[in-house]
CSV table of C-alpha atoms in Angstrom, one decimal:
chain,number,residue,atom,x,y,z
Q,292,ALA,CA,-11.0,4.2,12.9
Q,293,PRO,CA,-12.8,5.6,10.0
Q,294,ARG,CA,-11.0,3.4,7.5
Q,295,VAL,CA,-9.0,0.1,7.9
Q,296,VAL,CA,-6.5,-0.8,5.5
Q,297,CYS,CA,-6.9,-4.8,5.3
Q,298,SER,CA,-5.6,-8.2,3.4
Q,299,LEU,CA,-8.1,-10.7,1.9
Q,300,TRP,CA,-5.6,-13.1,1.7
Q,301,LYS,CA,-2.4,-14.1,3.4
Q,302,VAL,CA,0.1,-12.2,2.0
Q,303,ASP,CA,4.2,-11.9,1.5
Q,304,ASP,CA,5.9,-10.1,4.1
Q,305,ASP,CA,9.0,-8.3,2.3
Q,306,ALA,CA,6.2,-6.9,-0.6
Q,307,THR,CA,3.8,-6.0,2.8
Q,308,ARG,CA,6.8,-3.9,4.1
Q,309,ALA,CA,7.6,-2.3,0.9
Q,310,LEU,CA,3.5,-1.2,0.4
Q,311,MET,CA,2.7,-0.2,3.7
Q,312,THR,CA,6.1,1.8,4.5
Q,313,ARG,CA,5.1,3.7,0.8
Q,314,PHE,CA,1.4,3.8,1.7
Q,315,TYR,CA,2.4,5.7,5.2
Q,316,GLU,CA,5.2,7.6,3.2
Q,317,LEU,CA,1.9,8.9,1.2
Q,318,TRP,CA,-0.6,9.0,3.5
Q,319,ASN,CA,1.2,10.7,6.3
Q,320,PRO,CA,4.2,12.5,5.2
Q,321,LYS,CA,6.7,13.9,7.6
Q,322,PRO,CA,6.7,17.6,8.5
Q,323,SER,CA,10.0,18.1,6.8
Q,324,SER,CA,9.6,16.6,3.9
Q,325,GLY,CA,7.5,19.4,2.3
Q,326,THR,CA,4.8,16.9,0.8
Q,327,ALA,CA,1.0,17.5,0.7
Q,328,PRO,CA,-0.7,14.1,2.3
Q,329,LEU,CA,-2.4,11.9,0.3
Q,330,PRO,CA,-6.0,10.8,0.6
Q,331,ALA,CA,-6.1,7.4,2.2
Q,332,ALA,CA,-7.5,5.5,-1.3
Q,333,GLU,CA,-5.1,7.2,-3.3
Q,334,ALA,CA,-2.1,6.8,-1.1
Q,335,LEU,CA,-2.9,2.6,-0.6
Q,336,ARG,CA,-3.2,2.7,-5.2
Q,337,GLN,CA,0.1,4.5,-5.3
Q,338,ALA,CA,1.6,1.9,-2.7
Q,339,GLN,CA,0.4,-0.7,-4.8
Q,340,ALA,CA,1.8,1.0,-8.2
Q,341,PHE,CA,5.2,1.0,-6.5
Q,342,VAL,CA,5.2,-2.7,-5.3
Q,343,ARG,CA,3.8,-4.0,-8.5
Q,344,ALA,CA,6.6,-2.5,-10.8
Q,345,GLN,CA,9.0,-3.9,-8.6
Q,346,PRO,CA,10.0,-7.1,-10.8
Q,347,ARG,CA,9.9,-9.8,-7.9
Q,348,TRP,CA,6.3,-8.5,-7.0
Q,349,LYS,CA,4.6,-7.9,-10.0
Q,350,HIS,CA,2.0,-10.7,-9.8
Q,351,PRO,CA,-1.0,-9.6,-8.3
Q,352,PHE,CA,-0.6,-12.2,-5.2
Q,353,TYR,CA,1.9,-9.4,-4.1
Q,354,TRP,CA,-0.2,-6.0,-3.7
Q,355,ALA,CA,-3.6,-7.0,-5.0
Q,356,ALA,CA,-4.8,-8.1,-1.3
Q,357,TRP,CA,-4.5,-4.7,0.2
Q,358,VAL,CA,-8.3,-2.9,-0.1
Q,359,LEU,CA,-9.3,0.4,2.0
Q,360,TRP,CA,-12.5,-0.1,3.6
Q,361,GLY,CA,-14.2,3.0,5.0
Q,362,PRO,CA,-14.3,6.3,3.5
Q,363,PRO,CA,-11.8,7.2,1.2
Q,364,SER,CA,-10.5,10.3,2.3
C-alpha cells in the first residue's frame, strides 16, 4: 500500500470508529454522493477535526494519535 493510516498509541474504540467513518466518507465517497474525493492527508485532517469538535472527544488523546505514512495524495 502506498499510504497507511496508523495510530501512535492505543486508541478509544468509539472515537476511532467516528474518525475512520468520516475519513472514508471524505477520501472514498460513494459515487451517488456527487462529492469529489479528498487527498488522504486532507481527509485525515478533516476527520480529526470532526472528532475534535465532539465535546466528549475534544482532548487530543482521542484524535491526535492518527498519522498518515506515505505520500499525502
